[in-house]
């Protein structure tokens, strides 16, 4: 199977207009049309128009970090999928652990956002992953299965033809701790097997990214694993050279 690798930067709540312009110019210069890996950035909402302007016509894609479950209406402070699409977004992250933890997003809400993304023509990057406590209690697979099944039961396996999964062990997010390539591969294989129970071909074609302190220095060995098809990059996506090093490692 030839799954095209995807390296997506999750900027989180970082970046002024001028810092972001510099970062985007650097990415635009460094990203090659010839590269095998697909490159995307997910800036804060307010920087998406700038991103669209800077990356238009380049091989790099962009996306949001979140979206509303609603299409429009009286939802003060929210941003809808069709608005992201209108600004050229290809992707949108759903269910990042920071939103699950800090914004109370349940499996059901995440599943609803996944559906809202696809309804708007966006490709959801569905984040799943266990906490340290859950890992130590041997619940990694149970937690990841529950998070996946919430989406599978609601939207079906066929919906994964148009989705990306990111495995992000919560204990490796923003902590500088990275899962070992073997630890990550084990969970990635489990995720793919969970999809394969419903449809083998879809499972084989679904890209599963690793997220959680992936950086230039550890990207290669993580990306060399059979079921790791790219990365969702936090802090290391905020500097063009570091981010591009990861993108090249995925080629
Ligand atoms: C991280 O690498 O810390 C992330 O959370 C990426 O989404």
Coordinates of C-alpha atoms and ligand atoms in Angstrom, one line a residue:
X1 CA 0.0 0.0 0.0
X2 CA 1.2 3.5 -0.8
X3 CA -0.2 5.9 1.7
X4 CA 1.0 9.4 1.0
X5 CA 2.6 10.7 4.2
X6 CA 1.1 13.9 5.7
X7 CA 3.0 16.2 8.0
X8 CA 0.6 18.8 9.6
X9 CA 1.7 21.6 11.9
X10 CA -0.6 22.3 14.8
X11 CA 0.4 25.9 15.8
X12 CA -2.0 25.9 18.8
X13 CA -2.5 29.4 20.2
X14 CA 0.8 30.8 19.0
X15 CA 2.0 33.4 16.5
X16 CA 1.7 37.1 15.9
X17 CA 0.8 38.3 12.4
X18 CA 4.4 39.2 11.6
X19 CA 5.9 36.0 13.1
X20 CA 3.4 34.0 11.2
X21 CA 4.1 35.8 7.9
X22 CA 7.8 34.9 8.3
X23 CA 7.0 31.3 9.2
X24 CA 4.7 30.9 6.2
X25 CA 7.2 32.5 3.8
X26 CA 9.8 30.0 5.1
X27 CA 7.5 27.1 4.6
X28 CA 6.4 28.3 1.2
X29 CA 10.1 28.5 0.1
X30 CA 11.0 25.2 1.5
X31 CA 8.1 23.0 0.5
X32 CA 8.8 21.2 -2.7
X33 CA 6.2 20.2 -5.3
X34 CA 8.3 17.1 -5.9
X35 CA 8.1 15.9 -2.3
X36 CA 6.2 12.7 -1.6
X37 CA 4.9 13.9 1.7
X38 CA 2.0 16.3 1.9
X39 CA 2.5 19.3 4.1
X40 CA -0.2 21.3 5.9
X41 CA -0.4 23.9 8.6
X42 CA -3.2 24.5 11.1
X43 CA -2.9 28.1 12.5
X44 CA -5.2 29.8 14.9
X45 CA -8.4 30.9 13.1
X46 CA -7.5 34.5 12.9
X47 CA -4.3 33.7 11.0
X48 CA -6.1 31.6 8.4
X49 CA -6.7 34.5 5.9
X50 CA -3.0 35.3 6.1
X51 CA -2.1 31.7 5.6
X52 CA -4.4 31.4 2.6
X53 CA -2.7 34.5 1.1
X54 CA 0.8 33.2 1.8
X55 CA 0.4 29.6 0.7
X56 CA -2.0 30.0 -2.2
X57 CA -0.6 28.3 -5.3
X58 CA 2.0 26.4 -3.3
X59 CA 1.8 22.6 -2.7
X60 CA 1.2 23.2 1.0
X61 CA -2.4 22.9 2.4
X62 CA -3.9 24.5 5.5
X63 CA -6.6 23.8 8.0
X64 CA -8.3 24.8 11.3
X65 CA -7.6 23.5 14.8
X66 CA -11.3 23.1 15.6
X67 CA -14.8 23.9 14.3
X68 CA -18.3 24.3 15.5
X69 CA -20.8 21.5 15.2
X70 CA -23.2 24.0 13.6
X71 CA -23.2 25.4 10.1
X72 CA -24.1 29.0 11.1
X73 CA -26.3 30.9 13.5
X74 CA -26.4 32.3 17.0
X75 CA -23.2 30.7 18.4
X76 CA -21.2 33.7 19.6
X77 CA -17.5 33.1 19.3
X78 CA -17.7 30.0 17.2
X79 CA -16.3 29.3 13.7
X80 CA -18.2 27.0 11.3
X81 CA -16.8 24.4 8.9
X82 CA -18.1 26.2 5.8
X83 CA -16.2 29.3 6.9
X84 CA -13.0 27.3 7.0
X85 CA -13.7 25.9 3.6
X86 CA -14.4 29.4 2.3
X87 CA -10.8 30.3 3.3
X88 CA -9.4 27.4 1.4
X89 CA -8.9 25.0 4.3
X90 CA -8.5 21.3 3.4
X91 CA -8.2 19.9 6.9
X92 CA -9.5 20.5 10.4
X93 CA -8.2 18.9 13.6
X94 CA -11.0 17.4 15.7
X95 CA -10.7 16.0 19.2
X96 CA -7.2 17.2 20.1
X97 CA -6.6 16.2 23.7
X98 CA -6.3 19.8 24.7
X99 CA -9.9 20.4 23.6
X100 CA -11.1 17.2 25.2
X101 CA -9.5 18.1 28.5
X102 CA -9.6 21.9 28.6
X103 CA -12.9 22.4 26.7
X104 CA -14.8 19.4 27.9
X105 CA -15.2 17.8 24.4
X106 CA -16.7 14.4 24.9
X107 CA -16.4 11.5 22.4
X108 CA -19.9 12.3 21.3
X109 CA -19.0 16.0 20.6
X110 CA -15.9 15.0 18.8
X111 CA -17.9 12.6 16.6
X112 CA -20.4 15.4 15.8
X113 CA -17.5 17.7 14.8
X114 CA -16.0 15.0 12.6
X115 CA -19.4 14.8 10.8
X116 CA -19.7 18.6 10.6
X117 CA -16.2 18.8 9.1
X118 CA -17.0 16.2 6.4
X119 CA -20.4 17.9 5.7
X120 CA -18.5 21.1 5.0
X121 CA -16.0 19.3 2.6
X122 CA -13.2 19.3 5.1
X123 CA -11.0 16.4 5.9
X124 CA -11.0 15.8 9.7
X125 CA -7.8 14.9 11.5
X126 CA -9.3 12.9 14.3
X127 CA -7.1 12.8 17.4
X128 CA -7.1 9.9 19.8
X129 CA -4.8 9.0 22.6
X130 CA -4.5 7.9 26.2
X131 CA -3.3 9.7 29.4
X132 CA -0.3 8.5 31.4
X133 CA -2.6 7.2 34.0
X134 CA -4.6 5.2 31.4
X135 CA -1.4 3.8 29.9
X136 CA -0.1 2.7 33.3
X137 CA -3.4 1.0 34.0
X138 CA -3.0 -0.9 30.7
X139 CA -6.0 0.9 29.2
X140 CA -4.4 2.3 26.2
X141 CA -6.2 0.1 23.7
X142 CA -9.5 0.4 25.5
X143 CA -9.4 4.2 25.5
X144 CA -8.3 4.5 21.8
X145 CA -11.0 1.9 20.8
X146 CA -13.6 3.9 22.6
X147 CA -12.6 7.1 21.0
X148 CA -12.5 5.5 17.5
X149 CA -15.7 3.6 17.9
X150 CA -17.6 6.8 18.9
X151 CA -16.9 8.0 15.3
X152 CA -17.1 4.7 13.6
X153 CA -20.5 3.9 15.1
X154 CA -21.9 7.2 14.2
X155 CA -20.4 7.9 10.7
X156 CA -19.4 4.4 9.5
X157 CA -16.1 3.0 8.2
X158 CA -16.7 4.5 4.8
X159 CA -16.3 8.0 6.3
X160 CA -12.6 7.1 6.8
X161 CA -12.0 7.3 3.1
X162 CA -12.1 11.1 3.8
X163 CA -10.4 11.3 7.2
X164 CA -7.0 11.2 8.8
X165 CA -6.3 9.8 12.3
X166 CA -3.7 11.2 14.6
X167 CA -2.5 9.1 17.6
X168 CA -1.4 11.5 20.3
X169 CA -0.5 9.9 23.6
X170 CA -1.5 12.7 26.0
X171 CA 1.6 12.1 28.1
X172 CA 3.8 13.0 25.2
X173 CA 2.0 16.3 24.3
X174 CA 4.0 19.4 25.0
X175 CA 5.9 17.5 27.6
X176 CA 9.0 16.8 25.6
X177 CA 8.4 13.1 26.2
X178 CA 8.0 11.1 23.0
X179 CA 6.6 7.6 22.7
X180 CA 9.3 5.3 21.5
X181 CA 8.9 4.3 17.9
X182 CA 7.9 0.8 19.1
X183 CA 5.3 2.1 21.6
X184 CA 3.8 4.3 18.9
X185 CA 3.8 1.6 16.2
X186 CA 2.0 -0.8 18.6
X187 CA -0.9 1.6 19.0
X188 CA -0.9 2.6 15.3
X189 CA -1.1 -1.1 14.4
X190 CA -4.0 -1.5 16.9
X191 CA -5.8 1.5 15.3
X192 CA -5.5 0.0 11.8
X193 CA -6.7 -3.4 13.0
X194 CA -9.7 -1.8 14.6
X195 CA -10.6 -0.2 11.3
X196 CA -9.8 -3.5 9.4
X197 CA -12.5 -5.3 11.4
X198 CA -15.0 -3.2 9.6
X199 CA -13.2 -2.8 6.2
X200 CA -9.7 -4.0 5.3
X201 CA -9.2 -1.8 2.3
X202 CA -10.2 1.4 4.1
X203 CA -7.9 0.4 7.0
X204 CA -5.0 -0.1 4.6
X205 CA -5.6 3.3 3.0
X206 CA -6.2 5.4 6.1
X207 CA -3.3 7.7 7.1
X208 CA -2.5 7.5 10.8
X209 CA -0.2 10.3 12.0
X210 CA 1.8 10.3 15.2
X211 CA 1.6 13.4 17.4
X212 CA 3.3 14.2 20.6
X213 CA 6.6 16.0 20.7
X214 CA 7.7 14.9 17.2
X215 CA 10.6 17.0 16.1
X216 CA 13.4 17.1 13.6
X217 CA 15.7 14.9 15.7
X218 CA 13.2 12.0 16.3
X219 CA 11.0 12.2 13.2
X220 CA 12.9 9.8 11.0
X221 CA 12.8 6.8 13.4
X222 CA 9.1 7.4 14.1
X223 CA 8.2 7.8 10.5
X224 CA 10.1 4.6 9.6
X225 CA 7.5 2.5 11.4
X226 CA 5.2 0.5 9.2
X227 CA 1.9 2.1 10.4
X228 CA 3.1 5.6 11.0
X229 CA 2.1 7.7 8.0
X230 CA 3.2 11.2 9.1
X231 CA 3.0 13.5 12.0
X232 CA 0.9 16.1 13.7
X233 CA 3.5 18.5 14.9
X234 CA 3.1 20.9 17.9
X235 CA 6.0 23.1 19.0
X236 CA 8.4 22.0 16.3
X237 CA 6.0 23.4 13.6
X238 CA 6.6 27.0 14.8
X239 CA 10.0 27.2 13.1
X240 CA 10.3 26.8 9.4
X241 CA 13.6 25.0 9.3
X242 CA 12.6 22.5 12.1
X243 CA 9.2 21.9 10.5
X244 CA 10.7 21.4 7.0
X245 CA 13.3 18.9 8.5
X246 CA 10.3 16.8 9.7
X247 CA 8.6 17.2 6.3
X248 CA 11.8 15.9 4.5
X249 CA 12.0 13.0 7.0
X250 CA 8.6 11.9 5.8
X251 CA 9.6 11.9 2.1
Ligands
LIG1 C1 2.2 18.1 20.2 O1 3.1 17.7 19.5 O2 2.5 18.5 21.3 C2 0.8 18.1 19.7 O3 -0.1 18.2 20.5 C3 0.6 18.1 18.3 O4 -0.8 18.3 18.1

